[in-house]
Amino acid sequence: MQQSASAHVSNHDHGHVDQEGLKILGFWIFLVTDCLLFATLFAAYAVLHTHTNGGFTGKEFDKPGFIIETFILLISSFTSGIAVLFMHKGNKKALLGWLIVTAALGAVFVGLEINEFTNMVHEGATISTSAFLTSFFTLVGTHGLHVTVGIFWMIGLMIQLSRKGITNVTKRKISVISLYWHFLDAVWIFILTVVYLMGVM
Amino acid sequence: MDTSHFFVTGDPMIYGADVSIVLAVVAIVFCLTYFKKWGWIWREWITTVDHKKIGIMYLLAALLMLFRGGVDALLMRAQLAVPNAHFLESEHYNEIFTTHGTIMILFMAMPFMFALFNMVVPLQIGARDVAFPALNAISFWLFFIGAMLFNLSFVIGGSPNAGWLSYPPLSESAFSPGPGQNYWIWGIQISGIGSLATGINFVVTILKMRTPSMRLRDMPLFTWSTLASSIAILGAFPILTVTLAMLTIDRLLGGHFFTSTAGGNPMMYVNLIWMWGHPEVYIVVLPAFGVFSEVVATFSKKRIFGYSSMVFSMIAISVVSYYTWVHHFFTMGAGADVNIVFAICTMIIAIPTGVKVFNWLFTMFRGRVRITQPMLWFYAFVPCFLVGGATGVMLAAAPADYQYHNSYFLIAHFHQVLIGGVVFGYLAGMYYWFPKIFGFKLNDRLGKWGFWLWQIGFYVCFMPQYALGFMGMTRRIYTYNASAGWDMGWAPLNMVSTVGAFLMGIGFIFQVWQIVYSIKHGERDVTGDAWDGRTLEWSIPSPAPVYNFAILPEVKGRDAWWYQKQEMKNGDYQEKPVKYEPIHMPKNTGVPFIMACFFFIAGFGFTFEWMWMGVAGLIGVVVTLFVRSFQYDTDYYIPVEEIERTENEYRNRVLSAQQTAN
């Protein structure tokens, strides 16, 4: 005989572990490992950034491009923060609205990055031109891939949110993705500094 | 799409493998259909999220891989037994030493370790499952699918042959074109993601799922070793993931991370891979230390000597293990100052390890020692690991390493610590916890045959290799000529070494026989406390019920079960009135298996550089994750009546066993 968990009220859980809290801790630890993943990519970039093979160098990065990208991503981090504030107020509509703004800004960021990459490729600066560009495309591209995954994830959560409303479970899910989104923002700050600013310097 | 080289052809051994693989698959499918077991295997095993069953599957897979890796080893030893042998071609030999190393570390030691984690840790800390049961199943299936993908290389596409760590530029597409090297990358990449998830899972489980009265300093030492090892996984495996991804980018997209052209830096790969690789060997050996801590305390009937120093030394090992990686390539030319730092760090690791060995010896001192199978493996471990550690310190001396490196001296050293430490430790753990998981002990007589064959075989195999190293025999050579063989004295020692390897192989056959024999004839464990144990896992029935603990146990300190038994004997123990409550449990799910299948499709596609297939597989992975995110009905409650029924059955079984005993 199995009974569905939903048949029980949540305060029935004597001595049971707080499932949502566990998942948030697990996600923090995942972020630690993701941090190390980026750290390794940064290390590779640091080793290879002078190995330009006589081709494209960091001085040629598209300055207005990466500055706009930075502002858009920073604003999206801010809007995801606003979304979480509305979640804690229990305002589902505003929460959904700000999530849509966040995901849209994320999409614009990814679009700009793809545009930047295509322009570089058209100028002949491809992933196989030099070790510097291999590490550049890999580092920045991995970040872009993270943002892309985050956008799809966020869309999934918005659908769940509109169906289920703000519950303990959806609250935890939104908290987790906002952690992820802020984390990607922090990584971008390092990319901006180490790759772009130090590149054009 | 070029499929002309799809199947490996030309070697009778490969055809033999083809036939046996097809026969095995047909036999499995036939048996499942004939006995109508498809539903059973789907419901009970493939979709399970129960940590005990996942542990059993890890164990089976590990033993299977021990067989495959062992066969590789025997083939190599057969080739090297005499000078100028033509048993294996050079190419085939390269493939076999590559797969032997990769399989033994990543597809034998790792799953064996995860088997022990899964079988033991939740039971030791009084938990009903791990923190993320579905993620645990995902980890298992990713490991399994990765291992299968890797093993497929043998018959489809060709095996990797660039060494177990595949150093570039040799492993770049210019020098190792074709699917073999890609198999290596994707097999490890997929199973490595699973290992990383297991690391996260067990850190959270140990920190958050302990029964509320168990403090960190009350935890059994095996649980501590799991925590230390899992933390090391968190630090090391992301580096592996990135390193493999970089090699993939070089090979599939024409990148230049590690090429010798266009500014690439092959030595960066060697650094990165050992930044993962060195912590990795401590990741696998720490749980073995944990096993011995449990085994020695139980069979000496004493609490472990120096508990705090045991914990400190494990944490110290897992931290210092990050600062030793350069000792794998002192000859890189980093300079004396860099080499000295890494040489000293490497030597420092011997200190906490020595502390642990002394603690085990002092635990036995004045204890009532029972010589059981787990204890035998501990006795074997001490001298073996001691010699292995001492030769390790020899290798750690950077200037001397210029002489030893790349020779058979090194081969003998790392086999001595990996077999003497890891394999002996895991086997001790398997014998120790076997009755807990399966409900019966493994036969003693056959076990002793296996044990002595392993011991004798080990020393006969590897002691000559130290000498061979000093005589100048380098690793990775597939043959040597008659003048090296007879004038320089390589041949007799190689022959002896081969004999030893085969003795270990026979030892393994005895162990398989032992398991098969014991399924029917092994001593049944009716009490749940097969060895008069000290920790919580022995306080519940064997095999444990699906919910593990009907009531979360109350812990008053270390060795909780031992002190509860003392209180029961003295009559001080007050049994509280039992009031069961519904138990919250995770539901089975097919998502992990399906996701792993998509990973297989992705891995296979990228292996053959069929991008459409690889991308399709990855999209499948994302879709399954998405589907899982939409599942809200993922758990259920076990009702009180069912718990009462199970617990009463167990109580009656123990009572009737006691009556027959009296």
XYZ file of C-alpha atoms in Angstrom, chain B residues 39-656:
618
model
C 8.870 -5.984 -15.387
C 10.837 -7.114 -12.360
C 14.151 -5.799 -13.608
C 12.559 -2.489 -14.597
C 10.682 -1.972 -11.331
C 13.214 -3.397 -8.884
C 16.537 -2.412 -10.405
C 16.552 -0.060 -13.383
C 14.206 2.505 -11.860
C 15.267 2.016 -8.251
C 16.389 4.944 -6.122
C 17.151 2.777 -3.080
C 20.767 3.357 -2.063
C 21.207 -0.302 -1.067
C 20.192 -1.590 -4.484
C 22.257 1.064 -6.234
C 25.182 -0.087 -4.081
C 24.657 -3.683 -5.185
C 24.618 -2.647 -8.838
C 27.833 -0.672 -8.341
C 29.428 -3.716 -6.722
C 28.444 -6.049 -9.549
C 29.710 -3.591 -12.134
C 32.979 -3.145 -10.244
C 33.603 -6.889 -10.060
C 32.814 -7.215 -13.766
C 35.292 -4.454 -14.550
C 37.877 -6.027 -12.244
C 37.568 -9.080 -14.467
C 37.958 -7.068 -17.675
C 40.898 -5.057 -16.326
C 42.422 -8.241 -14.944
C 42.236 -9.980 -18.305
C 44.038 -7.000 -19.827
C 46.742 -7.344 -17.170
C 47.174 -11.057 -17.844
C 47.434 -10.455 -21.587
C 50.202 -7.918 -20.946
C 52.054 -10.220 -18.596
C 51.749 -13.079 -21.084
C 53.305 -10.910 -23.776
C 56.192 -9.855 -21.513
C 56.919 -13.293 -20.044
C 59.624 -14.122 -22.583
C 61.829 -12.024 -24.869
C 60.720 -11.417 -28.458
C 57.213 -12.673 -27.841
C 54.689 -12.350 -30.659
C 51.586 -12.908 -28.610
C 50.412 -9.288 -28.984
C 51.325 -6.784 -31.674
C 52.736 -3.459 -30.464
C 49.505 -1.656 -31.352
C 47.395 -4.169 -29.484
C 49.702 -3.991 -26.483
C 49.327 -0.191 -26.395
C 45.565 -0.545 -26.429
C 45.611 -3.035 -23.611
C 47.794 -1.063 -21.210
C 45.610 1.955 -21.893
C 42.349 0.186 -21.161
C 43.838 -1.706 -18.198
C 44.777 1.497 -16.379
C 41.622 3.400 -17.264
C 39.308 0.560 -16.337
C 41.028 -0.306 -13.075
C 40.969 3.252 -11.733
C 37.809 4.722 -13.214
C 35.567 1.750 -13.824
C 36.709 -0.610 -11.049
C 38.048 1.391 -8.076
C 35.539 4.241 -8.372
C 32.378 2.094 -8.569
C 33.699 -0.246 -5.882
C 34.125 2.810 -3.674
C 30.652 4.113 -4.541
C 29.277 0.633 -3.823
C 30.635 0.870 -0.287
C 29.433 4.479 0.123
C 25.936 3.506 -0.929
C 25.703 0.269 0.981
C 27.067 1.610 4.230
C 26.923 5.359 4.811
C 23.148 5.910 5.164
C 22.973 2.891 7.483
C 25.877 4.128 9.598
C 24.393 7.564 10.154
C 20.832 6.425 10.790
C 19.392 7.841 7.574
C 16.631 6.436 5.387
C 18.306 7.260 2.120
C 20.853 9.629 0.664
C 20.037 13.324 0.340
C 19.159 13.129 -3.371
C 18.039 9.581 -4.224
C 17.153 10.269 -7.856
C 20.481 12.018 -8.405
C 22.122 8.966 -6.891
C 20.456 6.789 -9.524
C 21.565 9.246 -12.215
C 25.142 8.927 -10.944
C 25.012 5.182 -11.145
C 23.557 5.078 -14.641
C 26.012 7.666 -15.925
C 28.870 5.603 -14.553
C 27.430 2.428 -16.027
C 26.736 3.912 -19.451
C 30.211 5.504 -19.483
C 31.803 2.169 -18.661
C 29.785 0.387 -21.339
C 30.686 3.016 -23.924
C 34.344 2.632 -23.035
C 34.224 -1.151 -23.246
C 32.433 -1.039 -26.573
C 35.620 0.384 -28.090
C 37.087 -3.090 -27.943
C 34.820 -4.427 -30.700
C 33.436 -1.318 -32.425
C 35.783 1.342 -33.701
C 38.951 0.255 -31.889
C 40.353 0.821 -28.408
C 42.207 3.932 -27.240
C 45.967 3.463 -27.227
C 47.554 6.655 -25.902
C 48.041 5.539 -22.296
C 45.630 5.655 -19.390
C 45.948 9.430 -19.047
C 46.317 10.044 -22.779
C 48.949 12.743 -22.844
C 48.885 15.081 -25.817
C 50.230 15.659 -28.371
C 49.986 11.876 -28.806
C 46.281 11.943 -27.964
C 45.573 14.778 -30.403
C 43.823 13.953 -33.665
C 47.061 14.402 -35.625
C 48.598 11.369 -33.914
C 45.594 9.390 -32.656
C 42.890 9.855 -35.265
C 39.701 7.848 -35.149
C 37.215 6.833 -32.525
C 39.547 5.046 -30.035
C 40.738 8.192 -28.288
C 37.226 9.679 -28.395
C 35.886 6.594 -26.626
C 38.365 7.254 -23.846
C 37.283 10.883 -23.558
C 33.539 10.267 -23.588
C 33.541 7.150 -21.444
C 35.383 9.025 -18.707
C 33.532 12.303 -19.250
C 30.102 10.733 -18.809
C 31.004 8.631 -15.796
C 32.977 11.559 -14.313
C 29.853 13.736 -14.270
C 28.188 10.931 -12.326
C 31.086 10.814 -9.851
C 30.891 14.554 -9.272
C 27.174 14.252 -8.516
C 27.896 11.434 -6.071
C 30.421 13.652 -4.308
C 27.818 16.401 -3.850
C 25.238 13.834 -2.779
C 27.324 12.287 -0.025
C 28.634 15.577 1.341
C 25.031 16.769 1.798
C 23.922 13.366 3.088
C 26.602 13.255 5.759
C 26.224 16.879 6.788
C 22.429 16.974 6.842
C 20.906 13.489 7.013
C 22.468 12.130 10.199
C 20.021 10.977 12.833
C 19.426 14.142 14.895
C 21.331 12.949 17.970
C 24.529 12.082 16.053
C 27.123 14.815 16.208
C 29.941 15.019 13.663
C 32.363 13.762 16.271
C 30.189 10.694 16.883
C 30.334 9.602 13.270
C 31.853 6.231 12.450
C 35.224 6.550 10.737
C 34.038 5.022 7.492
C 31.538 7.859 7.234
C 34.332 10.327 7.951
C 36.425 8.783 5.218
C 33.478 9.098 2.833
C 33.168 12.759 3.720
C 36.894 13.369 3.202
C 36.835 11.511 -0.091
C 33.670 13.261 -1.310
C 35.124 16.671 -0.545
C 38.206 15.713 -2.533
C 35.883 14.663 -5.394
C 34.296 18.116 -5.370
C 37.686 19.720 -5.766
C 39.179 17.350 -8.300
C 36.465 16.234 -10.714
C 35.575 19.647 -12.170
C 39.188 19.853 -13.353
C 38.820 16.476 -15.066
C 35.600 17.583 -16.750
C 37.241 20.724 -18.121
C 40.435 18.975 -19.167
C 38.523 16.361 -21.126
C 36.335 19.068 -22.655
C 39.470 20.928 -23.776
C 40.872 17.800 -25.378
C 37.502 17.318 -27.088
C 37.625 20.875 -28.416
C 41.102 20.225 -29.779
C 40.009 17.022 -31.461
C 36.521 17.871 -32.708
C 36.685 21.618 -33.345
C 40.334 22.017 -34.261
C 41.323 23.870 -31.097
C 44.889 24.401 -29.909
C 44.888 23.919 -26.152
C 47.373 21.082 -26.136
C 48.702 20.832 -29.679
C 52.345 21.460 -30.378
C 51.367 23.956 -33.086
C 49.637 27.373 -33.071
C 50.695 28.125 -29.509
C 49.191 25.117 -27.742
C 50.826 23.782 -24.614
C 50.882 19.992 -24.132
C 52.411 20.299 -20.650
C 49.327 22.194 -19.527
C 47.340 19.013 -20.083
C 49.777 17.003 -18.012
C 49.474 19.520 -15.185
C 45.694 19.663 -15.360
C 45.132 15.937 -15.609
C 47.332 15.296 -12.573
C 45.640 18.066 -10.609
C 42.676 15.735 -10.871
C 44.679 12.521 -10.991
C 46.619 12.882 -7.824
C 43.702 13.768 -5.559
C 41.937 10.912 -7.349
C 44.278 8.283 -5.899
C 43.658 9.669 -2.414
C 39.933 9.772 -3.175
C 40.012 6.022 -3.737
C 42.349 5.164 -0.870
C 40.645 7.177 1.900
C 37.530 4.955 1.997
C 39.846 1.943 2.230
C 41.322 3.533 5.362
C 37.770 4.023 6.615
C 37.004 0.344 6.050
C 40.042 -0.738 8.042
C 39.091 1.565 10.894
C 35.734 -0.213 11.186
C 37.146 -3.684 10.652
C 39.992 -3.376 13.164
C 37.786 -1.912 15.902
C 35.076 -4.544 15.440
C 37.397 -7.530 15.384
C 39.546 -6.278 18.250
C 36.443 -5.600 20.390
C 37.866 -2.207 21.228
C 36.965 1.309 20.295
C 39.331 2.694 17.700
C 42.569 4.098 19.088
C 43.030 7.823 18.440
C 39.683 8.684 16.842
C 40.424 12.409 16.559
C 43.846 11.856 15.052
C 42.212 9.492 12.539
C 39.802 12.231 11.487
C 42.516 14.885 11.358
C 44.812 12.697 9.333
C 42.085 11.924 6.789
C 41.254 15.591 6.347
C 44.981 16.393 6.160
C 45.465 13.782 3.451
C 42.565 15.100 1.402
C 43.908 18.665 1.605
C 47.611 17.961 1.038
C 46.727 15.652 -1.860
C 46.075 18.808 -3.920
C 49.683 19.947 -3.559
C 51.568 16.961 -4.867
C 50.616 16.671 -8.512
C 53.946 17.807 -9.990
C 55.661 14.703 -8.572
C 54.238 12.846 -11.566
C 56.549 14.769 -13.852
C 59.543 16.083 -11.921
C 61.430 15.788 -15.199
C 59.201 18.418 -16.858
C 61.915 20.960 -16.075
C 59.983 23.195 -13.700
C 63.197 23.848 -11.806
C 64.601 22.791 -8.472
C 62.511 25.189 -6.374
C 59.162 23.969 -7.737
C 60.223 20.342 -7.520
C 61.309 20.761 -3.904
C 57.913 22.124 -2.842
C 56.104 19.209 -4.420
C 58.641 16.668 -3.183
C 58.202 17.865 0.398
C 54.405 17.909 0.157
C 54.500 14.372 -1.176
C 56.667 13.204 1.695
C 54.454 15.027 4.199
C 51.488 12.880 3.162
C 53.309 9.870 4.544
C 52.959 11.329 8.061
C 49.162 11.251 8.485
C 49.149 7.886 6.725
C 51.680 6.565 9.201
C 49.581 7.939 12.067
C 46.669 5.867 10.832
C 48.667 2.663 10.589
C 49.923 3.102 14.150
C 46.395 3.803 15.358
C 45.153 0.526 13.860
C 48.026 -1.379 15.441
C 47.345 0.231 18.818
C 43.659 -0.615 18.467
C 44.624 -4.274 18.185
C 47.037 -3.996 21.105
C 45.486 -5.848 24.066
C 42.295 -6.316 22.110
C 40.558 -9.654 21.656
C 41.425 -10.041 18.014
C 39.313 -12.381 15.879
C 40.914 -13.423 12.615
C 38.089 -13.224 10.113
C 38.224 -12.616 6.377
C 38.079 -8.807 6.633
C 40.865 -8.968 9.221
C 43.015 -11.129 6.949
C 42.900 -8.450 4.291
C 43.877 -5.891 6.923
C 46.889 -7.974 7.955
C 47.856 -8.197 4.302
C 47.397 -4.469 3.839
C 49.801 -3.322 6.571
C 53.117 -4.671 5.254
C 52.079 -4.167 1.644
C 51.115 -0.541 2.100
C 54.198 0.031 4.231
C 56.539 -1.082 1.465
C 54.456 0.737 -1.136
C 54.588 3.908 0.954
C 58.334 3.611 1.483
C 59.011 3.244 -2.242
C 56.664 6.193 -2.711
C 58.893 8.329 -0.530
C 61.867 7.123 -2.589
C 60.105 8.306 -5.734
C 59.158 11.577 -4.057
C 62.812 12.534 -3.725
C 62.936 14.625 -6.887
C 66.621 14.155 -7.844
C 66.406 10.395 -7.354
C 63.171 10.346 -9.332
C 65.155 11.260 -12.443
C 66.529 7.724 -12.174
C 63.391 5.810 -11.208
C 60.832 7.559 -13.337
C 59.321 5.787 -16.310
C 60.784 2.494 -15.124
C 59.235 -0.686 -13.750
C 60.177 0.538 -10.282
C 57.327 3.006 -10.594
C 54.966 0.326 -11.901
C 55.719 -1.843 -8.888
C 55.253 1.114 -6.516
C 51.836 2.238 -7.654
C 50.487 -1.269 -7.971
C 51.627 -1.896 -4.445
C 49.715 1.086 -3.038
C 46.700 0.643 -5.307
C 46.335 -3.109 -4.877
C 47.741 -3.272 -1.354
C 45.791 -0.209 -0.240
C 42.700 0.220 -2.356
C 41.874 -3.304 -3.535
C 42.701 -5.011 -0.241
C 40.720 -2.346 1.595
C 37.671 -2.619 -0.627
C 37.747 -6.407 -0.486
C 37.907 -6.213 3.315
C 34.905 -3.895 3.139
C 33.068 -6.252 0.822
C 33.607 -9.219 3.149
C 32.706 -7.122 6.185
C 29.437 -5.636 4.923
C 28.369 -8.503 2.666
C 26.123 -10.064 5.357
C 24.508 -6.680 6.005
C 23.542 -6.194 2.382
C 22.800 -9.747 1.263
C 21.927 -11.466 4.535
C 24.647 -14.138 4.433
C 28.384 -14.396 5.012
C 30.849 -15.431 2.345
C 32.355 -18.889 2.702
C 35.553 -18.937 4.752
C 37.432 -21.813 3.128
C 37.115 -20.546 -0.436
C 37.826 -17.043 0.790
C 41.099 -18.169 2.331
C 42.136 -19.845 -0.910
C 41.407 -16.628 -2.731
C 43.237 -14.607 -0.100
C 46.446 -16.631 -0.125
C 46.549 -16.830 -3.902
C 46.180 -13.054 -4.050
C 48.919 -12.539 -1.454
C 51.459 -14.900 -2.915
C 50.588 -13.811 -6.423
C 50.978 -10.175 -5.499
C 54.516 -10.435 -4.143
C 55.635 -12.854 -6.845
C 54.283 -10.458 -9.457
C 55.486 -7.098 -8.217
C 58.676 -7.627 -6.212
C 60.606 -8.629 -9.358
C 59.356 -5.457 -11.022
C 61.249 -3.283 -8.536
C 64.391 -5.097 -9.564
C 63.491 -4.839 -13.239
C 63.178 -1.093 -12.799
C 66.676 -0.886 -11.390
C 67.890 -3.025 -14.265
C 66.634 -0.398 -16.679
C 63.411 -1.902 -17.952
C 61.139 0.995 -18.908
C 57.367 0.967 -18.740
C 55.113 0.729 -21.820
C 57.489 -1.441 -23.837
C 55.702 -4.261 -25.588
C 58.688 -6.554 -25.964
C 62.411 -6.799 -25.327
C 65.061 -8.579 -27.330
C 67.021 -11.646 -26.362
C 70.133 -9.725 -25.336
C 68.148 -7.574 -22.876
C 66.305 -10.693 -21.802
C 69.266 -12.945 -21.105
C 72.414 -10.842 -20.839
C 70.756 -8.145 -18.721
C 68.679 -10.639 -16.787
C 65.226 -9.276 -17.634
C 63.737 -12.522 -18.849
C 63.756 -14.648 -15.670
C 62.293 -11.853 -13.560
C 59.609 -11.131 -16.136
C 58.689 -14.789 -16.203
C 58.380 -14.841 -12.398
C 56.265 -11.703 -12.494
C 53.910 -13.271 -15.029
C 53.477 -16.335 -12.850
C 52.500 -14.058 -9.956
C 49.942 -12.238 -12.084
C 48.290 -15.503 -13.010
C 48.211 -16.560 -9.351
C 46.229 -13.394 -8.593
C 43.925 -14.255 -11.489
C 43.291 -17.683 -9.972
C 42.666 -15.960 -6.620
C 39.970 -13.872 -8.281
C 38.346 -17.003 -9.720
C 38.231 -18.451 -6.207
C 36.492 -15.298 -5.015
C 33.869 -15.515 -7.746
C 33.374 -19.168 -6.876
C 33.125 -18.158 -3.223
C 30.324 -15.670 -3.938
C 28.402 -18.099 -6.142
C 28.839 -20.906 -3.609
C 27.806 -18.735 -0.676
C 24.525 -17.642 -2.300
C 23.283 -21.113 -1.470
C 25.561 -22.314 1.298
C 26.776 -19.147 3.019
C 26.119 -18.755 6.752
C 22.820 -16.861 7.121
C 22.773 -13.733 9.243
C 19.471 -13.769 11.124
C 20.269 -11.280 13.873
C 21.415 -8.426 11.671
C 24.575 -8.216 13.752
C 26.813 -10.682 11.969
C 30.131 -9.683 13.537
C 29.099 -8.301 16.936
C 29.514 -4.851 15.435
C 29.785 -1.424 16.964
C 28.015 0.985 14.622
C 24.377 1.599 13.736
C 24.200 -0.488 10.566
C 24.368 -3.618 12.758
C 21.343 -2.572 14.806
C 18.892 -3.251 11.973
C 17.975 -6.459 10.094
C 20.107 -7.912 7.301
C 19.240 -7.184 4.555
C 17.940 -3.844 5.767
C 14.264 -3.021 5.121
C 13.594 -0.491 2.415
C 13.217 2.337 4.947
C 16.352 1.230 6.908
C 15.274 2.504 10.335
C 11.668 2.158 11.510
C 12.478 4.669 14.261
C 15.386 7.054 13.869
C 18.020 5.756 16.292
C 19.113 7.691 19.333
C 22.871 8.053 19.584
C 24.727 8.795 22.799
C 28.252 8.855 21.426
C 30.658 6.955 19.249
C 30.078 3.249 18.626
C 26.415 3.794 19.477
C 25.253 0.229 18.865
C 28.064 -1.274 20.947
C 27.174 0.846 23.982
C 23.490 0.137 23.540
C 24.326 -3.576 23.593
C 26.394 -3.073 26.764
C 23.468 -1.310 28.377
C 21.132 -4.097 27.305
C 23.461 -6.660 28.885
C 23.745 -4.722 32.120
C 20.017 -4.169 32.198
C 20.437 -0.384 32.104
C 18.775 -0.054 28.742
C 15.277 1.345 28.862
C 13.297 0.493 25.785
C 11.054 3.357 24.900
C 7.491 2.515 23.885
C 7.557 2.113 20.124
C 5.281 4.375 18.151
C 5.723 4.095 14.423
C 4.935 6.935 12.098
C 4.488 6.944 8.338
C 7.896 7.101 6.660
C 8.573 9.518 3.857
C 10.332 7.776 0.931
C 11.290 8.686 -2.637
C 9.424 7.032 -5.518
C 11.205 5.023 -8.179
C 11.869 6.832 -11.419
C 12.864 5.856 -14.937
C 14.324 9.282 -15.690
C 17.922 8.454 -14.616
C 18.137 5.447 -16.899
C 16.560 7.219 -19.874
C 18.834 10.194 -19.362
C 21.859 7.912 -19.281
C 20.699 6.339 -22.548
C 20.645 9.779 -24.162
C 24.120 10.369 -22.775
C 25.158 7.140 -24.456
C 23.753 8.336 -27.774
C 25.597 11.636 -27.347
C 28.843 9.929 -26.363
C 28.650 7.434 -29.204
C 27.880 10.170 -31.724
C 30.784 12.370 -30.660
C 33.056 9.331 -30.529
C 32.486 8.711 -34.219
C 32.426 12.465 -34.820
C 28.870 12.276 -36.092
C 27.851 15.678 -34.802
C 24.134 15.269 -35.565
C 23.977 12.207 -33.339
C 26.001 13.766 -30.541
C 23.892 16.926 -30.526
C 20.676 14.887 -30.685
C 21.813 12.912 -27.639
C 22.596 16.080 -25.706
C 19.195 17.537 -26.582
C 17.672 14.320 -25.258
C 19.574 14.789 -21.995
C 18.263 18.336 -21.619
C 14.703 17.239 -22.409
C 14.804 14.485 -19.766
C 16.089 16.989 -17.214
C 13.247 19.309 -18.203
C 10.702 16.507 -17.827
C 12.075 15.625 -14.407
C 11.735 19.232 -13.323
C 7.993 19.015 -14.076
C 7.488 15.909 -11.937
C 6.092 16.900 -8.577
C 4.759 13.554 -7.406
C 8.148 12.112 -6.530
C 7.662 10.660 -3.062
C 5.259 8.647 -0.936
C 4.662 7.541 2.634
C 5.037 3.995 3.892
C 1.991 3.438 6.126
C 2.376 2.388 9.755
C 0.781 -1.050 9.240
C 3.422 -2.013 6.709
C 6.244 -0.919 9.011
C 4.738 -2.900 11.895
C 4.438 -5.994 9.740
C 8.065 -5.809 8.581
C 9.443 -5.108 12.031
C 7.448 -7.933 13.644
C 8.660 -10.400 11.037
C 12.219 -9.442 11.840
C 11.672 -9.680 15.588
C 10.134 -13.150 15.262
C 13.025 -14.269 13.086
C 15.576 -13.168 15.684
C 13.601 -14.768 18.530
C 13.271 -18.115 16.783
